[in-house]
Coordinates of C-alpha atoms in Angstrom, one line a residue:
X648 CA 57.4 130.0 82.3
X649 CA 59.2 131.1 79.4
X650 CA 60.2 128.7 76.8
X651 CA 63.3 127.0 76.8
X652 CA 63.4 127.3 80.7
X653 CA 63.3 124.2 82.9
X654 CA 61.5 124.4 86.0
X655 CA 63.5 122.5 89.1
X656 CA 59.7 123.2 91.2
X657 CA 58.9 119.8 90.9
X658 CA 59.7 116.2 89.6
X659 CA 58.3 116.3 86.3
X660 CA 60.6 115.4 83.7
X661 CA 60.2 116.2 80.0
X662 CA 57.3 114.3 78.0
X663 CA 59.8 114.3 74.8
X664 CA 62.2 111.8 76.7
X665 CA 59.8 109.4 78.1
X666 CA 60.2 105.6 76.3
X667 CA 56.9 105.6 75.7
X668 CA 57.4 102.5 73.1
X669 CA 59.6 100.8 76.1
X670 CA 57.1 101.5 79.1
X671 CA 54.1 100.1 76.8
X672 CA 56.1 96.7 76.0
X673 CA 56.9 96.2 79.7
X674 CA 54.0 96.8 80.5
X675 CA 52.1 94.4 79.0
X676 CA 54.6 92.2 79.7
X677 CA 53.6 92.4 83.5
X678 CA 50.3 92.3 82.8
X679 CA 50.7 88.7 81.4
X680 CA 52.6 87.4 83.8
X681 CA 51.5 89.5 87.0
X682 CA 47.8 91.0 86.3
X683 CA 46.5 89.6 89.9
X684 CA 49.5 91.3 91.6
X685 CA 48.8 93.9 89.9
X686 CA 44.9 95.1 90.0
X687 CA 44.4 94.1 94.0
X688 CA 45.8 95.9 96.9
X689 CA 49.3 95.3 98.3
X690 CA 48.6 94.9 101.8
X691 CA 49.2 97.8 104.4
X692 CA 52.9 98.0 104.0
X693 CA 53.0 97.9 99.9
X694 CA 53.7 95.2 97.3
X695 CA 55.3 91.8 99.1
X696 CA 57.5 91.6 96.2
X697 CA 58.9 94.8 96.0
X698 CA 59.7 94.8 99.6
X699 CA 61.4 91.6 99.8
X700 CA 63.3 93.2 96.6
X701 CA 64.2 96.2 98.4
X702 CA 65.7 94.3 101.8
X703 CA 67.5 92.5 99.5
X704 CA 69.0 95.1 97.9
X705 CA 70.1 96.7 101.5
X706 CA 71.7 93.2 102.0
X707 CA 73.4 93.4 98.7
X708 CA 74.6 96.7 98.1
X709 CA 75.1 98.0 102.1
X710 CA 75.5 94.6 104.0
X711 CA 72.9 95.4 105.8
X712 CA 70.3 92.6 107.3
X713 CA 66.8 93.9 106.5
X714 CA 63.0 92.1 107.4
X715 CA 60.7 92.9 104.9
X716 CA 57.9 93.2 107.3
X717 CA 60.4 96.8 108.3
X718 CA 60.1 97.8 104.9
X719 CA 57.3 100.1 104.4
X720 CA 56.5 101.5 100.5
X721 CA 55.4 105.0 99.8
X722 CA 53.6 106.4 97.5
X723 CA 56.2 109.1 97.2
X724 CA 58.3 111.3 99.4
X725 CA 55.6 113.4 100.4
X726 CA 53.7 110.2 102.1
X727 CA 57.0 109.5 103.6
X728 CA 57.6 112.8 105.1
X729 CA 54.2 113.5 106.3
X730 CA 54.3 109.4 108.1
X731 CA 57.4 110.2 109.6
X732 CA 56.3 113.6 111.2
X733 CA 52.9 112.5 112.1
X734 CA 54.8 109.5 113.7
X735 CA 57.9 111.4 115.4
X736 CA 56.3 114.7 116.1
X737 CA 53.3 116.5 117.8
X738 CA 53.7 119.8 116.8
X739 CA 54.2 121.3 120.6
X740 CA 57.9 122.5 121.2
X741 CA 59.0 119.9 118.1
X742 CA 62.4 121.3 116.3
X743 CA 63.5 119.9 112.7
X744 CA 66.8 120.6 111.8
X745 CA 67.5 119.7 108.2
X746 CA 69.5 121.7 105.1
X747 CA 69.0 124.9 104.3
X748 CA 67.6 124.7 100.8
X749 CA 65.1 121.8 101.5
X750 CA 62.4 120.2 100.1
X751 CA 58.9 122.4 99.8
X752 CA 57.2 119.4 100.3
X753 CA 58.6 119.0 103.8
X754 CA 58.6 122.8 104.9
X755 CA 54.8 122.8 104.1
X756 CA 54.4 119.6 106.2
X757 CA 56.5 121.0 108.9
X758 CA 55.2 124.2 109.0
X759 CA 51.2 122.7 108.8
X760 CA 51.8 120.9 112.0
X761 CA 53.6 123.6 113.7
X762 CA 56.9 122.5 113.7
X763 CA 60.0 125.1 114.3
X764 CA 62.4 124.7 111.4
X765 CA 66.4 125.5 111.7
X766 CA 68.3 125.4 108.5
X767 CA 71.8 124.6 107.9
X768 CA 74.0 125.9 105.3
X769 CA 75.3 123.3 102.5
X770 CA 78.1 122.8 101.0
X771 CA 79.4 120.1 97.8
X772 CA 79.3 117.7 100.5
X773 CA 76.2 118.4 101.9
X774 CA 75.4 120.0 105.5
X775 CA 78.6 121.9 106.5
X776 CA 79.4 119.7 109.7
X777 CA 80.6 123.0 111.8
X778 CA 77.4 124.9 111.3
X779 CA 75.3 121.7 112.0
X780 CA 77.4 121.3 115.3
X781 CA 76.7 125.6 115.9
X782 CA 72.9 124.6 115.6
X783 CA 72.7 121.9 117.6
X784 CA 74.6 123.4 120.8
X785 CA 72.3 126.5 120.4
X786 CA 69.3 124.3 121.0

């Protein structure tokens, strides 16, 4: 890639702007207080903590009543994806409708497991609702 050029491929953001100072403090500030947390595994659904945080936050911010034991941490989108369609998909006459310009991530895992794909176009609001309704009646 040529210099100067930012590449939107992936989620890598530039080394230059990193707190590195910051993230180094913090972190041995967990380390003190947390290091057994920290250096064992979670448990199947991810760290207790984090997903009594994150219900929380749902009840906060949406109003929304959430059990922990429904929250389930990732180790990124692409584990999420591929749980979801593994979970909610066998491959065999399966359709995903999702946005036009869409994640690689999920095209790959869509495509891997056989899954027909229909895109719909986008707009500043997201998924133009008359094209979404097109789609869906031609199904």
């Amino acid at each position: 890639m040529d210099q100067g050029m930012i590449s939107f491929a992936s989620g890598n953001a530039n080394p230059q702007t990193f707190p590195a100072a910051g993230f180094a403090e913090a972190a041995a500030d967990v380390m003190r207080t947390m290091a057994v947390d920290l250096t064992t595994y979670p448990g199947s659904l991810g760290h207790e903590g984090l997903r009594q945080l994150m219900a929380r936050r749902e009840m906060d911010r949406e109003g929304v009543t959430v059990d922990p034991e429904h929250v389930l941490i990732t180790n990124g989108s692409m584990q999420a994806v591929t749980l979801a369609v593994e979970t909610l998909c066998t491959g065999e006459d399966d359709l995903v409708v999702m946005e036009e310009l869409s994640y690689s991530g999920s095209i790959v895992a869509f495509d891997s497991m056989g899954i027909e794909m229909a895109g719909v176009p986008v707009d500043d609001d997201g998924m133009v609702m008359e094209a979404l309704e097109e789609t869906l009646q031609s199904l």
